[in-house]
Amino acid sequence: MSRPVPWDSIDIHSIRVLHTVLTERSVTRAAVRLGMHQPAVSAALRRLRRLTGDPLLVRTGTAMVPTAVAQRMIAPAAEILRQAETMLGSARTFDPASSPHTFAVAASDYLDPWFLPRLVARVKAAAPLARLDIQPLAGSTDYRQRLALGEVDVVIGNWPAVPEDLHQGRLFGDEVVCLVSTRHPALRRGWTLEDWLQAEHVAPTPLAPGARGAIDEHLARQGLVRNIVVRCPHFGLIPAMVSQSLLVLTTGRQYCQRFLQALPVAIVEPPLAFPRLLYYQLWHDCTHGSPAAQWLRQTIREVAAGLADPPPDGQTPLPSAPSRRRDPARAPMIGTDPAP
């Protein structure tokens, strides 16, 4: 039976010394190539001979030649060194043009509807071999744990308070407006605060039982409650619901603006002031220094910054309808808000 390999006595440096000595066929030349003193290379060779039970390099006339055992070790040693260089090199650099890296992004569906399509297009244009795993950000998702485990590279959304153990980067802010059908009476006569509160509202399903989004949290602080008659877990379906009813959707202007050309809907300003909705990307320390994750976060920032660009077809959005009554002063912008 062969002796078990003493793995704790083998390291990359030893394999590098072995490969260099065997390919140079000289301890002296190997020392020069490795930038080591000759006695240190000789000592390393002695350890390798003890580990393998083979002389590895023997003299034939005036030359040194690898033994049969050593010759079989040259190619595996070279492959180990190549794999180590690849592993360590990928930790230092990221080349999007050639990397087959898989990115995992968890994102809320109440983001600008152009955001994720533009992100996918930008990533695939710059990193054609990369893969993207886009995951929903739902109430059942423990995004902090998934970030910590490295299952998700970045989470995108808005929150009442960003956890202190996570890194954050602001992406964009959005003014709160209302989306209504083009046949909604508020377009003709405007509305008072009482009109707005009593109107039939549609809102996203809370991420957790009893949770309130930014809109209802702001109303609650003023002792107000709106009349929510429809809850929907799929935010992207709500504009179509609004277009076929007298429902009112209150959320960010940038989100609503995207549906003005596709659906018979219009924007109406609410009769009271709301703080701006601010959207962030969050990430964990475990990916903070990763070149691939840094590239992804920079790409996300660039896509978010470009959301204010005009529509690709050059169409001009429909004008907004004004409110009949407004508060004299707008509420100040706050740092973080929960989902609308």
mmCIF file of C-alpha atoms in Angstrom:
data_model
loop_
_atom_site.group_PDB
_atom_site.id
_atom_site.type_symbol
_atom_site.label_atom_id
_atom_site.label_comp_id
_atom_site.label_asym_id
_atom_site.label_seq_id
_atom_site.Cartn_x
_atom_site.Cartn_y
_atom_site.Cartn_z
ATOM 1 C CA MET A 1 0.000 0.000 0.000
ATOM 2 C CA SER A 2 1.198 3.524 -0.803
ATOM 3 C CA ARG A 3 1.787 5.965 2.009
ATOM 4 C CA PRO A 4 -0.818 8.712 2.472
ATOM 5 C CA VAL A 5 0.192 12.077 1.035
ATOM 6 C CA PRO A 6 1.207 14.512 3.824
ATOM 7 C CA TRP A 7 -0.897 17.398 2.516
ATOM 8 C CA ASP A 8 0.064 19.718 5.360
ATOM 9 C CA SER A 9 3.685 19.574 4.113
ATOM 10 C CA ILE A 10 2.866 20.692 0.557
ATOM 11 C CA ASP A 11 2.194 24.279 -0.489
ATOM 12 C CA ILE A 12 2.197 26.309 -3.688
ATOM 13 C CA HIS A 13 5.745 27.524 -3.030
ATOM 14 C CA SER A 14 7.033 23.944 -2.803
ATOM 15 C CA ILE A 15 5.282 23.039 -6.062
ATOM 16 C CA ARG A 16 6.766 26.114 -7.734
ATOM 17 C CA VAL A 17 10.259 25.159 -6.567
ATOM 18 C CA LEU A 18 9.715 21.576 -7.771
ATOM 19 C CA HIS A 19 8.529 22.671 -11.219
ATOM 20 C CA THR A 20 11.355 25.191 -11.646
ATOM 21 C CA VAL A 21 14.089 22.770 -10.585
ATOM 22 C CA LEU A 22 12.779 20.036 -12.868
ATOM 23 C CA THR A 23 12.374 22.292 -15.912
ATOM 24 C CA GLU A 24 15.697 24.096 -15.399
ATOM 25 C CA ARG A 25 17.453 20.816 -14.477
ATOM 26 C CA SER A 26 19.724 22.835 -12.245
ATOM 27 C CA VAL A 27 19.464 24.031 -8.655
ATOM 28 C CA THR A 28 21.627 27.039 -9.491
ATOM 29 C CA ARG A 29 19.525 28.176 -12.473
ATOM 30 C CA ALA A 30 16.317 27.488 -10.520
ATOM 31 C CA ALA A 31 17.534 29.731 -7.683
ATOM 32 C CA VAL A 32 18.203 32.578 -10.110
ATOM 33 C CA ARG A 33 14.798 32.186 -11.755
ATOM 34 C CA LEU A 34 13.008 32.004 -8.402
ATOM 35 C CA GLY A 35 14.968 34.889 -6.887
ATOM 36 C CA MET A 36 16.095 32.652 -4.028
ATOM 37 C CA HIS A 37 19.455 31.732 -2.519
ATOM 38 C CA GLN A 38 20.809 28.412 -3.764
ATOM 39 C CA PRO A 39 20.944 26.818 -0.253
ATOM 40 C CA ALA A 40 17.223 27.573 0.198
ATOM 41 C CA VAL A 41 16.370 25.857 -3.106
ATOM 42 C CA SER A 42 18.567 22.878 -2.130
ATOM 43 C CA ALA A 43 16.767 22.631 1.227
ATOM 44 C CA ALA A 44 13.374 22.730 -0.514
ATOM 45 C CA LEU A 45 14.496 20.006 -2.923
ATOM 46 C CA ARG A 46 15.586 17.811 0.015
ATOM 47 C CA ARG A 47 12.116 18.185 1.587
ATOM 48 C CA LEU A 48 10.471 17.250 -1.701
ATOM 49 C CA ARG A 49 12.708 14.167 -2.008
ATOM 50 C CA ARG A 50 11.650 13.065 1.474
ATOM 51 C CA LEU A 51 7.956 13.626 0.649
ATOM 52 C CA THR A 52 8.105 11.719 -2.636
ATOM 53 C CA GLY A 53 10.638 9.055 -1.674
ATOM 54 C CA ASP A 54 12.419 9.729 -4.974
ATOM 55 C CA PRO A 55 15.638 11.609 -5.821
ATOM 56 C CA LEU A 56 13.699 13.609 -8.462
ATOM 57 C CA LEU A 57 16.848 15.017 -10.080
ATOM 58 C CA VAL A 58 19.900 12.838 -10.755
ATOM 59 C CA ARG A 59 23.227 13.379 -12.446
ATOM 60 C CA THR A 60 23.953 11.822 -15.832
ATOM 61 C CA GLY A 61 27.491 12.615 -16.907
ATOM 62 C CA THR A 62 27.849 16.389 -16.594
ATOM 63 C CA ALA A 63 24.083 17.057 -16.682
ATOM 64 C CA MET A 64 21.211 16.717 -14.233
ATOM 65 C CA VAL A 65 18.032 15.010 -15.467
ATOM 66 C CA PRO A 66 14.624 14.379 -13.869
ATOM 67 C CA THR A 67 13.868 10.824 -12.810
ATOM 68 C CA ALA A 68 10.919 8.936 -14.313
ATOM 69 C CA VAL A 69 8.838 9.870 -11.252
ATOM 70 C CA ALA A 70 9.811 13.524 -11.618
ATOM 71 C CA GLN A 71 8.980 13.591 -15.316
ATOM 72 C CA ARG A 72 5.419 12.491 -14.508
ATOM 73 C CA MET A 73 5.150 15.371 -12.015
ATOM 74 C CA ILE A 74 6.132 18.214 -14.341
ATOM 75 C CA ALA A 75 2.802 18.570 -16.178
ATOM 76 C CA PRO A 76 0.571 18.285 -13.035
ATOM 77 C CA ALA A 77 2.789 20.796 -11.214
ATOM 78 C CA ALA A 78 2.471 23.245 -14.125
ATOM 79 C CA GLU A 79 -1.325 22.849 -14.111
ATOM 80 C CA ILE A 80 -1.518 23.460 -10.352
ATOM 81 C CA LEU A 81 0.517 26.651 -10.748
ATOM 82 C CA ARG A 82 -1.664 27.782 -13.654
ATOM 83 C CA GLN A 83 -4.857 27.164 -11.680
ATOM 84 C CA ALA A 84 -3.457 29.020 -8.670
ATOM 85 C CA GLU A 85 -2.561 32.000 -10.857
ATOM 86 C CA THR A 86 -6.046 31.984 -12.379
ATOM 87 C CA MET A 87 -7.675 31.786 -8.947
ATOM 88 C CA LEU A 88 -5.608 34.585 -7.431
ATOM 89 C CA GLY A 89 -5.746 36.673 -10.588
ATOM 90 C CA SER A 90 -9.550 36.579 -10.657
ATOM 91 C CA ALA A 91 -9.570 37.850 -7.086
ATOM 92 C CA ARG A 92 -7.540 40.912 -8.140
ATOM 93 C CA THR A 93 -9.058 41.769 -11.501
ATOM 94 C CA PHE A 94 -12.266 41.382 -13.477
ATOM 95 C CA ASP A 95 -12.449 41.486 -17.259
ATOM 96 C CA PRO A 96 -16.124 41.822 -18.231
ATOM 97 C CA ALA A 97 -15.405 41.078 -21.889
ATOM 98 C CA SER A 98 -14.198 37.539 -21.135
ATOM 99 C CA SER A 99 -15.578 36.602 -17.727
ATOM 100 C CA PRO A 100 -18.357 33.961 -17.415
ATOM 101 C CA HIS A 101 -19.243 35.321 -13.958
ATOM 102 C CA THR A 102 -22.812 34.909 -12.668
ATOM 103 C CA PHE A 103 -24.320 37.989 -11.003
ATOM 104 C CA ALA A 104 -27.252 37.727 -8.606
ATOM 105 C CA VAL A 105 -29.433 40.823 -8.135
ATOM 106 C CA ALA A 106 -32.509 41.065 -5.918
ATOM 107 C CA ALA A 107 -34.734 44.000 -6.875
ATOM 108 C CA SER A 108 -38.136 45.422 -6.045
ATOM 109 C CA ASP A 109 -40.693 45.468 -8.854
ATOM 110 C CA TYR A 110 -41.745 49.032 -7.983
ATOM 111 C CA LEU A 111 -38.514 50.332 -9.511
ATOM 112 C CA ASP A 112 -38.619 52.301 -12.734
ATOM 113 C CA PRO A 113 -39.833 49.713 -15.315
ATOM 114 C CA TRP A 114 -36.960 50.696 -17.601
ATOM 115 C CA PHE A 115 -34.342 50.030 -14.934
ATOM 116 C CA LEU A 116 -33.945 46.245 -15.067
ATOM 117 C CA PRO A 117 -34.245 45.996 -18.882
ATOM 118 C CA ARG A 118 -31.562 48.651 -19.263
ATOM 119 C CA LEU A 119 -29.384 46.945 -16.652
ATOM 120 C CA VAL A 120 -29.624 43.602 -18.438
ATOM 121 C CA ALA A 121 -28.817 45.234 -21.781
ATOM 122 C CA ARG A 122 -25.816 47.089 -20.334
ATOM 123 C CA VAL A 123 -24.410 44.002 -18.597
ATOM 124 C CA LYS A 124 -24.816 41.768 -21.656
ATOM 125 C CA ALA A 125 -23.266 44.371 -23.957
ATOM 126 C CA ALA A 126 -20.164 44.748 -21.769
ATOM 127 C CA ALA A 127 -19.985 41.184 -20.415
ATOM 128 C CA PRO A 128 -21.396 38.881 -23.131
ATOM 129 C CA LEU A 129 -20.378 35.676 -21.319
ATOM 130 C CA ALA A 130 -21.828 36.746 -17.961
ATOM 131 C CA ARG A 131 -25.081 35.435 -16.517
ATOM 132 C CA LEU A 132 -27.666 37.427 -14.584
ATOM 133 C CA ASP A 133 -29.933 35.944 -11.921
ATOM 134 C CA ILE A 134 -32.604 38.551 -11.113
ATOM 135 C CA GLN A 135 -34.557 37.655 -8.008
ATOM 136 C CA PRO A 136 -37.682 39.240 -6.484
ATOM 137 C CA LEU A 137 -37.459 41.245 -3.281
ATOM 138 C CA ALA A 138 -40.490 39.938 -1.389
ATOM 139 C CA GLY A 139 -41.560 39.889 2.239
ATOM 140 C CA SER A 140 -40.318 36.316 2.624
ATOM 141 C CA THR A 141 -36.843 37.285 1.422
ATOM 142 C CA ASP A 142 -34.221 37.677 4.157
ATOM 143 C CA TYR A 143 -32.031 39.853 1.974
ATOM 144 C CA ARG A 144 -29.529 40.565 4.759
ATOM 145 C CA GLN A 145 -28.781 36.881 5.206
ATOM 146 C CA ARG A 146 -28.618 36.258 1.469
ATOM 147 C CA LEU A 147 -26.160 39.118 1.065
ATOM 148 C CA ALA A 148 -24.050 37.804 3.954
ATOM 149 C CA LEU A 149 -23.966 34.298 2.466
ATOM 150 C CA GLY A 150 -22.955 35.638 -0.942
ATOM 151 C CA GLU A 151 -26.137 34.280 -2.544
ATOM 152 C CA VAL A 152 -26.964 37.789 -3.782
ATOM 153 C CA ASP A 153 -24.426 40.388 -4.919
ATOM 154 C CA VAL A 154 -26.650 43.428 -4.479
ATOM 155 C CA VAL A 155 -30.192 44.298 -3.369
ATOM 156 C CA ILE A 156 -32.024 47.262 -4.913
ATOM 157 C CA GLY A 157 -35.036 49.024 -3.385
ATOM 158 C CA ASN A 158 -35.918 51.473 -0.613
ATOM 159 C CA TRP A 159 -36.244 50.968 3.131
ATOM 160 C CA PRO A 160 -37.400 52.819 6.269
ATOM 161 C CA ALA A 161 -33.844 52.493 7.572
ATOM 162 C CA VAL A 162 -30.822 50.893 5.941
ATOM 163 C CA PRO A 163 -29.175 48.243 8.197
ATOM 164 C CA GLU A 164 -25.896 49.531 9.612
ATOM 165 C CA ASP A 165 -24.081 46.283 8.787
ATOM 166 C CA LEU A 166 -24.596 46.797 5.045
ATOM 167 C CA HIS A 167 -22.988 49.160 2.548
ATOM 168 C CA GLN A 168 -25.342 51.443 0.661
ATOM 169 C CA GLY A 169 -25.226 53.532 -2.480
ATOM 170 C CA ARG A 170 -27.972 55.967 -3.466
ATOM 171 C CA LEU A 171 -29.294 55.463 -6.991
ATOM 172 C CA PHE A 172 -32.094 57.959 -7.656
ATOM 173 C CA GLY A 173 -34.972 59.836 -6.059
ATOM 174 C CA ASP A 174 -38.540 60.222 -7.262
ATOM 175 C CA GLU A 175 -41.362 62.680 -6.631
ATOM 176 C CA VAL A 176 -44.640 61.194 -5.364
ATOM 177 C CA VAL A 177 -47.581 61.574 -7.773
ATOM 178 C CA CYS A 178 -50.848 59.801 -8.608
ATOM 179 C CA LEU A 179 -51.601 57.727 -11.682
ATOM 180 C CA VAL A 180 -55.238 57.637 -12.814
ATOM 181 C CA SER A 181 -57.277 56.677 -15.871
ATOM 182 C CA THR A 182 -57.726 59.380 -18.502
ATOM 183 C CA ARG A 183 -61.443 59.290 -17.683
ATOM 184 C CA HIS A 184 -60.934 59.878 -13.955
ATOM 185 C CA PRO A 185 -62.919 62.930 -12.726
ATOM 186 C CA ALA A 186 -59.843 64.332 -10.941
ATOM 187 C CA LEU A 187 -58.437 65.222 -14.367
ATOM 188 C CA ARG A 188 -61.345 67.580 -15.007
ATOM 189 C CA ARG A 189 -61.995 69.093 -11.608
ATOM 190 C CA GLY A 190 -58.895 68.340 -9.512
ATOM 191 C CA TRP A 191 -59.382 67.157 -5.953
ATOM 192 C CA THR A 192 -59.196 68.273 -2.362
ATOM 193 C CA LEU A 193 -57.467 66.270 0.338
ATOM 194 C CA GLU A 194 -60.849 64.839 1.372
ATOM 195 C CA ASP A 195 -61.606 63.871 -2.242
ATOM 196 C CA TRP A 196 -58.280 62.108 -2.507
ATOM 197 C CA LEU A 197 -58.605 60.215 0.774
ATOM 198 C CA GLN A 198 -62.093 58.976 -0.146
ATOM 199 C CA ALA A 199 -61.145 57.929 -3.694
ATOM 200 C CA GLU A 200 -60.607 54.239 -4.398
ATOM 201 C CA HIS A 201 -56.900 53.501 -4.091
ATOM 202 C CA VAL A 202 -54.803 50.545 -5.256
ATOM 203 C CA ALA A 203 -51.596 49.739 -3.384
ATOM 204 C CA PRO A 204 -48.947 47.008 -3.355
ATOM 205 C CA THR A 205 -49.330 44.139 -0.932
ATOM 206 C CA PRO A 206 -47.202 44.875 2.183
ATOM 207 C CA LEU A 207 -43.873 43.069 2.360
ATOM 208 C CA ALA A 208 -44.792 41.895 5.870
ATOM 209 C CA PRO A 209 -48.127 41.610 7.750
ATOM 210 C CA GLY A 210 -49.084 44.971 9.214
ATOM 211 C CA ALA A 211 -46.265 46.813 7.451
ATOM 212 C CA ARG A 212 -46.905 50.214 5.887
ATOM 213 C CA GLY A 213 -45.206 51.650 2.848
ATOM 214 C CA ALA A 214 -43.936 55.198 2.479
ATOM 215 C CA ILE A 215 -47.310 56.599 1.409
ATOM 216 C CA ASP A 216 -49.365 55.214 4.281
ATOM 217 C CA GLU A 217 -46.591 55.815 6.812
ATOM 218 C CA HIS A 218 -46.543 59.488 5.864
ATOM 219 C CA LEU A 219 -50.339 59.699 6.095
ATOM 220 C CA ALA A 220 -50.363 57.968 9.487
ATOM 221 C CA ARG A 221 -47.962 60.550 10.901
ATOM 222 C CA GLN A 222 -50.587 63.170 10.044
ATOM 223 C CA GLY A 223 -53.504 61.122 11.389
ATOM 224 C CA LEU A 224 -54.828 60.378 7.878
ATOM 225 C CA VAL A 225 -55.993 57.129 6.237
ATOM 226 C CA ARG A 226 -56.769 56.630 2.546
ATOM 227 C CA ASN A 227 -59.387 54.275 1.120
ATOM 228 C CA ILE A 228 -57.421 51.264 -0.226
ATOM 229 C CA VAL A 229 -59.811 48.905 -1.999
ATOM 230 C CA VAL A 230 -57.306 46.806 -3.997
ATOM 231 C CA ARG A 231 -54.033 45.225 -2.895
ATOM 232 C CA CYS A 232 -51.774 43.623 -5.498
ATOM 233 C CA PRO A 233 -48.446 41.794 -5.031
ATOM 234 C CA HIS A 234 -47.437 42.446 -8.651
ATOM 235 C CA PHE A 235 -46.637 46.137 -8.931
ATOM 236 C CA GLY A 236 -46.114 45.975 -12.671
ATOM 237 C CA LEU A 237 -49.772 44.999 -13.221
ATOM 238 C CA ILE A 238 -51.224 47.930 -11.293
ATOM 239 C CA PRO A 239 -51.027 50.586 -14.070
ATOM 240 C CA ALA A 240 -53.173 48.360 -16.313
ATOM 241 C CA MET A 241 -55.696 48.023 -13.487
ATOM 242 C CA VAL A 242 -55.736 51.803 -13.108
ATOM 243 C CA SER A 243 -56.303 52.303 -16.831
ATOM 244 C CA GLN A 244 -59.518 50.214 -16.752
ATOM 245 C CA SER A 245 -61.041 51.644 -13.562
ATOM 246 C CA LEU A 246 -61.236 54.692 -11.324
ATOM 247 C CA LEU A 247 -58.499 53.390 -9.059
ATOM 248 C CA VAL A 248 -55.726 55.734 -7.918
ATOM 249 C CA LEU A 249 -52.096 54.616 -7.726
ATOM 250 C CA THR A 250 -49.826 56.847 -5.639
ATOM 251 C CA THR A 251 -46.128 56.243 -6.237
ATOM 252 C CA GLY A 252 -43.082 57.779 -7.933
ATOM 253 C CA ARG A 253 -43.435 60.048 -10.964
ATOM 254 C CA GLN A 254 -40.630 58.312 -12.814
ATOM 255 C CA TYR A 255 -42.454 54.980 -12.526
ATOM 256 C CA CYS A 256 -45.802 56.438 -13.633
ATOM 257 C CA GLN A 257 -44.240 58.351 -16.525
ATOM 258 C CA ARG A 258 -43.277 55.131 -18.290
ATOM 259 C CA PHE A 259 -46.927 54.105 -18.829
ATOM 260 C CA LEU A 260 -48.288 57.339 -20.280
ATOM 261 C CA GLN A 261 -47.693 56.318 -23.895
ATOM 262 C CA ALA A 262 -48.746 52.690 -23.544
ATOM 263 C CA LEU A 263 -51.959 53.047 -21.514
ATOM 264 C CA PRO A 264 -54.883 55.527 -21.270
ATOM 265 C CA VAL A 265 -53.568 56.969 -18.013
ATOM 266 C CA ALA A 266 -52.409 60.364 -16.768
ATOM 267 C CA ILE A 267 -50.498 61.821 -13.832
ATOM 268 C CA VAL A 268 -52.214 63.982 -11.212
ATOM 269 C CA GLU A 269 -50.367 65.568 -8.321
ATOM 270 C CA PRO A 270 -51.677 64.613 -4.863
ATOM 271 C CA PRO A 271 -53.362 67.320 -2.754
ATOM 272 C CA LEU A 272 -50.725 67.051 0.004
ATOM 273 C CA ALA A 273 -46.940 66.979 0.148
ATOM 274 C CA PHE A 274 -44.958 63.751 0.370
ATOM 275 C CA PRO A 275 -41.235 63.177 0.947
ATOM 276 C CA ARG A 276 -39.337 61.993 -2.110
ATOM 277 C CA LEU A 277 -38.889 58.263 -2.603
ATOM 278 C CA LEU A 278 -35.182 57.386 -2.558
ATOM 279 C CA TYR A 279 -33.807 54.155 -4.003
ATOM 280 C CA TYR A 280 -30.571 52.441 -2.993
ATOM 281 C CA GLN A 281 -28.394 49.450 -3.705
ATOM 282 C CA LEU A 282 -27.167 47.503 -0.687
ATOM 283 C CA TRP A 283 -24.275 45.059 -0.441
ATOM 284 C CA HIS A 284 -22.322 43.135 2.195
ATOM 285 C CA ASP A 285 -18.679 43.215 3.265
ATOM 286 C CA CYS A 286 -18.154 39.792 1.686
ATOM 287 C CA THR A 287 -18.508 41.293 -1.811
ATOM 288 C CA HIS A 288 -17.302 44.817 -1.031
ATOM 289 C CA GLY A 289 -13.792 44.214 -2.389
ATOM 290 C CA SER A 290 -14.707 41.864 -5.230
ATOM 291 C CA PRO A 291 -13.708 43.375 -8.604
ATOM 292 C CA ALA A 292 -16.676 41.663 -10.294
ATOM 293 C CA ALA A 293 -19.134 42.998 -7.710
ATOM 294 C CA GLN A 294 -17.563 46.461 -7.892
ATOM 295 C CA TRP A 295 -18.052 46.442 -11.658
ATOM 296 C CA LEU A 296 -21.698 45.405 -11.219
ATOM 297 C CA ARG A 297 -22.371 48.172 -8.688
ATOM 298 C CA GLN A 298 -20.773 50.766 -10.966
ATOM 299 C CA THR A 299 -22.886 49.500 -13.871
ATOM 300 C CA ILE A 300 -26.026 49.770 -11.703
ATOM 301 C CA ARG A 301 -25.102 53.365 -10.797
ATOM 302 C CA GLU A 302 -24.603 54.271 -14.446
ATOM 303 C CA VAL A 303 -27.927 52.743 -15.482
ATOM 304 C CA ALA A 304 -29.736 54.543 -12.649
ATOM 305 C CA ALA A 305 -28.099 57.837 -13.636
ATOM 306 C CA GLY A 306 -29.324 57.381 -17.204
ATOM 307 C CA LEU A 307 -32.982 56.840 -16.308
ATOM 308 C CA ALA A 308 -33.714 60.517 -16.877
ATOM 309 C CA ASP A 309 -32.772 60.135 -20.553
ATOM 310 C CA PRO A 310 -35.663 60.549 -23.030
ATOM 311 C CA PRO A 311 -37.536 57.468 -24.266
ATOM 312 C CA PRO A 312 -35.694 55.545 -27.017
ATOM 313 C CA ASP A 313 -38.428 56.336 -29.556
ATOM 314 C CA GLY A 314 -38.199 60.047 -28.841
ATOM 315 C CA GLN A 315 -41.818 60.315 -27.749
ATOM 316 C CA THR A 316 -42.770 63.080 -25.353
ATOM 317 C CA PRO A 317 -44.728 61.983 -22.248
ATOM 318 C CA LEU A 318 -48.205 63.346 -21.711
ATOM 319 C CA PRO A 319 -48.434 66.429 -19.488
ATOM 320 C CA SER A 320 -49.389 66.077 -15.837
ATOM 321 C CA ALA A 321 -52.711 67.380 -14.561
ATOM 322 C CA PRO A 322 -52.471 69.853 -11.647
ATOM 323 C CA SER A 323 -54.194 69.461 -8.298
ATOM 324 C CA ARG A 324 -56.937 71.885 -7.317
ATOM 325 C CA ARG A 325 -55.539 72.360 -3.824
ATOM 326 C CA ARG A 326 -51.956 72.080 -2.668
ATOM 327 C CA ASP A 327 -50.148 72.529 0.629
ATOM 328 C CA PRO A 328 -48.194 75.801 0.615
ATOM 329 C CA ALA A 329 -44.872 74.049 1.234
ATOM 330 C CA ARG A 330 -43.470 70.751 0.090
ATOM 331 C CA ALA A 331 -42.248 68.278 2.688
ATOM 332 C CA PRO A 332 -38.449 68.042 2.984
ATOM 333 C CA MET A 333 -36.623 65.169 1.321
ATOM 334 C CA ILE A 334 -35.672 62.399 3.736
ATOM 335 C CA GLY A 335 -32.805 59.955 3.486
ATOM 336 C CA THR A 336 -34.627 56.637 3.197
ATOM 337 C CA ASP A 337 -38.228 55.623 2.660
ATOM 338 C CA PRO A 338 -39.990 52.255 2.629
ATOM 339 C CA ALA A 339 -41.562 50.939 -0.526
ATOM 340 C CA PRO A 340 -44.497 53.011 -1.835
#
